[in-house]
Coordinates of C-alpha atoms in Angstrom, one line a residue:
X1417 CA -31.8 -6.0 13.0
X1418 CA -33.6 -6.2 9.4
X1419 CA -35.8 -9.1 8.8
X1420 CA -36.4 -11.0 5.7
X1421 CA -39.4 -13.2 5.0
X1422 CA -38.8 -16.0 2.6
X1423 CA -41.5 -18.0 1.4
X1424 CA -40.4 -21.7 0.3
X1425 CA -41.8 -23.4 -2.5
X1426 CA -45.0 -25.0 -2.5
X1427 CA -43.9 -27.7 -4.7
X1428 CA -40.8 -29.3 -6.8
X1429 CA -39.3 -26.9 -9.3
X1430 CA -36.7 -27.4 -11.8
X1431 CA -35.1 -23.8 -12.1
X1432 CA -32.0 -23.3 -14.6
X1433 CA -29.8 -20.3 -14.0
X1434 CA -27.3 -18.9 -15.9
X1435 CA -24.4 -17.8 -13.0
X1436 CA -23.0 -14.1 -13.4
X1437 CA -19.6 -13.3 -14.9
X1438 CA -17.3 -12.7 -12.4
X1439 CA -16.1 -9.1 -11.3
X1440 CA -12.1 -9.3 -11.3
X1441 CA -12.3 -10.9 -14.7
X1442 CA -14.8 -8.5 -16.3
X1443 CA -12.6 -5.5 -15.0
X1444 CA -9.3 -7.4 -16.2
X1445 CA -11.3 -8.0 -19.7
X1446 CA -12.3 -4.5 -20.1
X1447 CA -8.5 -3.4 -19.7
X1448 CA -7.3 -5.4 -21.9
X1449 CA -9.9 -4.8 -24.6
X1450 CA -9.1 -1.4 -24.3
X1451 CA -5.4 -2.0 -24.9
X1452 CA -5.7 -4.5 -27.9
X1453 CA -5.4 -2.9 -31.4
X1454 CA -9.1 -4.3 -33.1
X1455 CA -12.4 -4.9 -32.0
X1456 CA -12.5 -7.3 -29.0
X1457 CA -15.9 -8.9 -28.2
X1458 CA -16.6 -9.8 -24.7
X1459 CA -19.1 -11.9 -23.4
X1460 CA -20.4 -13.2 -19.8
X1461 CA -19.9 -9.5 -18.8
X1462 CA -20.9 -9.2 -15.6
X1463 CA -23.0 -5.6 -15.3
X1464 CA -22.4 -3.8 -11.8
X1465 CA -21.5 -0.5 -10.6
X1466 CA -17.7 -1.2 -11.3
X1467 CA -17.8 -2.3 -14.5
X1468 CA -20.3 0.4 -15.8
X1469 CA -18.0 3.3 -14.2
X1470 CA -15.1 1.4 -16.2
X1471 CA -17.4 1.3 -19.7
X1472 CA -18.2 5.2 -19.0
X1473 CA -14.3 5.9 -18.6
X1474 CA -13.5 4.1 -21.6
X1475 CA -16.3 5.9 -23.2
X1476 CA -14.8 9.6 -21.9
X1477 CA -11.0 8.7 -23.2
X1478 CA -12.6 7.4 -26.9
X1479 CA -13.1 4.4 -27.0
X1480 CA -16.1 2.3 -29.6
X1481 CA -18.1 0.8 -27.0
X1482 CA -21.5 -1.3 -28.3
X1483 CA -23.0 -2.7 -24.9
X1484 CA -26.0 -5.0 -25.2
X1485 CA -26.5 -5.6 -21.6
X1486 CA -29.4 -8.0 -21.5
X1487 CA -27.3 -10.4 -24.0
X1488 CA -24.3 -9.8 -21.1
X1489 CA -22.0 -8.6 -23.9
X1490 CA -20.0 -5.9 -25.2
X1491 CA -17.6 -4.8 -28.1
X1492 CA -14.8 -2.6 -27.8
X1493 CA -13.2 -1.0 -30.6
X1494 CA -9.2 -0.1 -30.0
X1495 CA -6.2 1.2 -32.0
X1496 CA -4.3 -0.8 -29.6
X1497 CA -1.9 0.6 -26.6
X1498 CA -2.2 4.4 -28.1
X1499 CA -5.3 5.8 -25.9
X1500 CA -7.6 7.7 -28.7
X1501 CA -7.9 10.7 -26.9
X1502 CA -4.4 12.3 -25.3
X1503 CA -6.5 14.5 -22.9
X1504 CA -9.5 13.9 -21.2
X1505 CA -11.4 13.8 -18.1
X1506 CA -12.2 10.5 -16.4
X1507 CA -13.8 9.5 -13.3
X1508 CA -13.2 6.3 -11.7
X1509 CA -16.1 6.6 -8.6
X1510 CA -15.7 4.4 -6.0
X1511 CA -14.4 1.1 -8.1
X1512 CA -11.4 0.3 -6.8
X1513 CA -10.3 -1.9 -9.7
X1514 CA -11.0 0.7 -12.3
X1515 CA -9.4 3.3 -10.2
X1516 CA -6.5 1.0 -9.9
X1517 CA -6.3 0.3 -13.6
X1518 CA -6.9 3.3 -15.3
X1519 CA -4.7 4.9 -13.6
X1520 CA -2.1 2.8 -14.4
X1521 CA -3.3 2.8 -18.1
X1522 CA -3.2 6.5 -18.3
X1523 CA 0.0 7.3 -16.4
X1524 CA 2.2 4.9 -18.5
X1525 CA 0.1 6.2 -22.1
X1526 CA 1.9 9.7 -22.2
X1527 CA -0.9 11.6 -22.2
X1528 CA -2.7 13.9 -19.9
X1529 CA -5.6 13.6 -17.9
X1530 CA -7.7 15.0 -15.0
X1531 CA -8.8 11.7 -13.0
X1532 CA -11.2 12.3 -10.3
X1533 CA -13.4 9.4 -7.4
X1534 CA -16.0 9.5 -5.6
X1535 CA -15.8 10.8 -1.6
X1536 CA -15.3 7.4 -0.9
X1537 CA -12.6 6.7 -2.8
X1538 CA -10.7 9.6 -2.1
X1539 CA -9.8 7.4 1.4
X1540 CA -8.6 4.2 -0.1
X1541 CA -4.8 3.3 -1.0
X1542 CA -3.6 4.5 -3.8
X1543 CA 0.0 5.7 -2.4
X1544 CA 2.1 2.4 -3.4
X1545 CA 0.9 2.4 -7.4
X1546 CA 1.4 6.5 -7.5
X1547 CA 4.8 6.3 -5.8
X1548 CA 6.2 3.1 -8.1
X1549 CA 4.7 5.3 -11.2
X1550 CA 6.9 8.4 -10.2
X1551 CA 9.7 6.3 -10.3
X1552 CA 8.7 5.5 -13.7
X1553 CA 8.6 9.1 -14.9
X1554 CA 5.0 10.4 -14.5
X1555 CA 4.5 13.6 -12.7
X1556 CA 1.1 14.3 -10.8
X1557 CA -0.5 17.1 -9.7
X1558 CA -2.7 16.6 -6.4
X1559 CA -6.2 18.7 -6.1
X1560 CA -6.3 18.0 -2.7
X1561 CA -4.7 15.1 -0.5
X1562 CA -1.5 14.1 -1.9
X1563 CA -1.3 10.8 -3.6
X1564 CA -4.8 10.4 -3.3
X1565 CA -7.7 11.5 -6.0
X1566 CA -8.2 14.2 -7.3
X1567 CA -5.1 14.4 -9.4
X1568 CA -3.8 15.6 -12.6
X1569 CA -1.5 13.5 -14.7
X1570 CA 1.5 15.2 -16.6
X1571 CA 2.5 13.4 -19.8
X1572 CA 5.0 10.4 -18.9
X1573 CA 8.9 10.4 -20.4
X1574 CA 10.0 7.2 -21.5
X1575 CA 13.1 6.0 -19.2
X1576 CA 15.8 4.0 -20.2
X1577 CA 15.6 1.5 -17.8
X1578 CA 12.2 0.3 -17.0
X1579 CA 12.2 -0.9 -13.6
X1580 CA 10.4 -0.1 -10.2
X1581 CA 9.8 -1.0 -6.7
X1582 CA 6.1 -1.6 -5.3
X1583 CA 4.5 -2.5 -2.3
X1584 CA 1.6 -4.6 -2.1
X1585 CA 0.7 -4.8 0.8
X1586 CA -2.3 -2.8 1.2
X1587 CA -3.3 -4.6 -2.4
X1588 CA -2.1 -6.8 -5.1
X1589 CA -4.6 -4.8 -7.4
X1590 CA -1.2 -2.5 -7.6
X1591 CA 0.8 -5.2 -9.1
X1592 CA -1.9 -6.3 -11.3
X1593 CA -2.0 -2.8 -12.4
X1594 CA 1.0 -2.6 -13.4
X1595 CA 1.1 -5.8 -15.3
X1596 CA -1.4 -5.4 -17.3
X1597 CA -0.4 -2.0 -18.4
X1598 CA 3.1 -3.2 -18.4
X1599 CA 3.1 -3.5 -22.2
X1600 CA 2.5 0.2 -22.6
X1601 CA 6.4 0.2 -22.2
X1602 CA 8.4 0.4 -25.0
X1603 CA 11.7 -1.3 -23.2
X1604 CA 9.4 -3.4 -20.9
X1605 CA 8.6 -3.3 -17.1
X1606 CA 10.5 -4.7 -14.3
X1607 CA 8.6 -4.9 -11.2
X1608 CA 10.1 -5.7 -7.9
X1609 CA 7.8 -6.2 -4.9
X1610 CA 8.5 -5.0 -1.4
X1611 CA 6.8 -5.7 1.7
X1612 CA 5.5 -9.2 3.3
X1613 CA 2.3 -9.8 1.2
X1614 CA 2.1 -12.9 0.1
X1615 CA -1.5 -13.2 -1.1
X1616 CA -1.7 -13.5 -5.1
X1617 CA -4.5 -15.3 -6.3
X1618 CA -5.8 -12.5 -8.1
X1619 CA -2.4 -11.2 -9.6
X1620 CA -2.1 -14.7 -10.8
X1621 CA -5.6 -14.4 -13.0
X1622 CA -4.0 -10.8 -14.4
X1623 CA -1.0 -13.4 -15.6
X1624 CA -3.0 -15.8 -17.0
X1625 CA -5.5 -13.5 -18.6
X1626 CA -2.3 -11.5 -20.3
X1627 CA -1.5 -14.6 -22.0
X1628 CA -4.9 -15.1 -23.3
X1629 CA -4.6 -11.6 -24.9
X1630 CA -1.1 -12.7 -26.8
X1631 CA 1.4 -11.2 -24.0
X1632 CA 3.9 -12.9 -22.2
X1633 CA 5.6 -11.9 -18.9
X1634 CA 7.9 -13.9 -16.2
X1635 CA 8.1 -14.3 -12.7
X1636 CA 11.5 -14.2 -12.1
X1637 CA 11.7 -14.4 -8.8
X1638 CA 9.4 -14.3 -6.1
X1639 CA 9.5 -11.0 -5.8
X1640 CA 10.1 -10.0 -8.9
X1641 CA 7.9 -10.0 -12.1
X1642 CA 9.3 -8.8 -15.5
X1643 CA 6.6 -7.8 -18.6
X1644 CA 8.6 -8.7 -21.6
X1645 CA 9.2 -5.7 -24.6
X1646 CA 8.0 -5.8 -27.8
X1647 CA 4.4 -7.1 -27.3
X1648 CA 1.0 -6.0 -28.4
X1649 CA -2.6 -7.3 -26.7
X1650 CA -4.5 -8.9 -29.5
X1651 CA -8.3 -8.2 -30.2
X1652 CA -10.6 -11.0 -29.4
X1653 CA -13.4 -13.0 -28.7
X1654 CA -13.3 -13.4 -24.8
X1655 CA -15.7 -15.5 -22.6
X1656 CA -16.0 -14.1 -19.1
X1657 CA -16.0 -16.8 -16.8
X1658 CA -18.3 -17.0 -13.8
X1659 CA -16.8 -17.6 -10.4
X1660 CA -17.9 -19.3 -6.9
X1661 CA -18.7 -16.5 -4.8
X1662 CA -21.1 -15.8 -7.5
X1663 CA -22.4 -19.2 -7.9
X1664 CA -22.6 -20.4 -4.2
X1665 CA -26.1 -18.5 -3.7
X1666 CA -27.5 -20.9 -6.7
X1667 CA -26.1 -23.5 -5.0
X1668 CA -27.2 -22.7 -1.1
X1669 CA -31.0 -22.5 -3.1
X1670 CA -30.7 -25.7 -4.4

């Protein structure tokens, strides 16, 4: 067992801290900024392994990023729903959120991409999301195990009916990924959930942020979500708020 030595303050102190931004909101904001035409400024960005992998992936896809880590600020310039490079190699590391979100975005773009990951990420669940994307006309070439990283994404052909069945029992990130990237489907996207999972608080965060970036979606029924057609995210200045998990350490210290 590892031991830690704590040294108490010897006198009363007044301390002011800035709570780090939410990891979940940071990763969603990076994707939304990449799909919003123009330059989006993100304030309060959490710089972590996951967000750094996400930013490097966006650079490898041709996006222009201005990163000011000390100021917790990132600017992303984007042409909109069309990814700057139609062919590229992307590394998602061990970042589960980035892996799911970027896979959906790349798969729905119509481009061709080689997607690789860390060894740890190769063993994490991806199959339900990949099966759903296959229903939407995406083709994958798996370099190792089927429905796991690494894989090659072939260009997708738009289908007349954009409806998909999706199981989120292993992760609600699959649903968030399709909702956030669903604006890339010309005729909209209707998602019908299967399975038993009811915990969707992170999905609600995704839906809220989609609206903040200018796109609407509907929860038609408890297990049916619909991204409306003909929508586009709007570039904006966006403040990434902290979350309780980041703030609790400072509450405890106080």
